[in-house]
Amino acid sequence: MIKLLKKLTQSDGVSGDEESVGNIIAGEIKKYCDEISFDAMGNLIAHKKGGKKRVMFAAHMDEIGIIVKYIDDAGFIRFGAVGGLAVKELVGRRVRFKNGTVGVIGCEEEEFSKKADIDKLYVDTGVRDINKMPVSVGDRAVFEGDYTENKTSIISKALDDRVGCYILIEALKKIKKNKNDLYFVFTVQEEVGIRGAKTSAYAIDPDYAVSIDVTDTGDTPSAPKMAVKMGGGAAIKVMDRSILCDSGVRNLMCDTAKKNNIPYQLEIMTDGGTDAGAIHLTRSGVKTGGISVPSRYIHSPSEMVSKSDVEACEELVVKLAESF
Ligand code: CO
Ligand code: ZN
């Protein structure tokens, strides 16, 4: 179980550059579905044929990162954000480019202490000779963040949303007979504006959809009040900034969880959206819900989830795929 999640999180797939993650997933799932394809955007779409109703499950493959904007004569790299970055937390972090080059984020100290502005930060690879610079304008990098686990929890970069990809992969392996026509979609470019979900949902034209992603928790010492806690089970989404979930889908999720003794909790996330936000607005609208893995330190190199929550989400997806 955990070996695959480690492989997924440690693979690099900054938004728009998800290919290597997609190839790992394609290799894992091809035995378990009838058709598998990549669309023009890079979304990986797995189809498991079944009855009349089309049900789409989605998890995003991309992760946040940075993009090189400008390199000065001394080799200091200025960069922009790819996805939502907490600028004041970036100093000292390591970034890794596609060719393996590692750099550290430094800052113009006095300026940065006055205002946490991304323009006051730079990436330093240690290379001062501009002719030997191993990266160029337009190159993207991810934040390094090793995978580690203990008895109850997992810590890594990119658990947002490789843990969702992992859950869909494992669910797909377990679904034996399906009365519905199932589409498991591994989407691109969620972190830059839920873009891959938009085109894939248009192509599939589903009757029902469910996105799998991470959500915040309210269980750290000074966290804003929120009913979700780590270890409390699968979070069934009621709302986030991108969607008010279909109440029929939400009730079906709760009933399915109850019937199968799957621990669950209800999620209202006031920051951030998910693929569900794009999917439910497709064509004339799609009845859409969300299942979330409670996660701390989202968008840091040390995102944290609970193993029992991952299992609960996985089981809920398996049962739900049969329930529509
Ligand atoms: Co995210
Ligand atoms: Zn996410």
Coordinates of N, CA, C and O in Angstrom, one line a residue, residues 15 111 178 199 250 278 293 318 321:
S15 N 2.0 21.6 -11.9 CA 0.9 21.9 -12.8 C 1.4 22.1 -14.2 O 2.3 22.9 -14.4
E111 N 14.1 43.8 3.0 CA 12.9 44.1 2.3 C 11.8 43.0 2.6 O 10.7 43.4 2.8
N178 N -19.5 -3.8 -11.7 CA -20.1 -2.5 -11.5 C -21.3 -2.3 -12.4 O -21.3 -2.5 -13.6
T199 N -12.3 20.2 -18.8 CA -12.4 19.6 -20.1 C -12.7 18.1 -20.0 O -13.5 17.6 -20.9
R250 N -24.6 13.8 -1.6 CA -24.0 13.9 -0.2 C -24.7 12.9 0.7 O -24.1 12.1 1.5
A278 N -15.4 22.7 -10.8 CA -15.4 22.8 -12.3 C -16.4 21.7 -12.8 O -17.2 22.1 -13.7
V293 N -9.7 13.8 2.2 CA -8.8 13.3 3.2 C -8.4 14.4 4.1 O -7.8 15.4 3.6
V318 N -15.1 2.7 -3.1 CA -15.5 1.4 -3.6 C -17.0 1.1 -3.5 O -17.6 0.8 -4.5
A321 N -19.2 3.6 -5.7 CA -19.2 3.3 -7.1 C -20.3 2.4 -7.5 O -20.8 2.4 -8.6

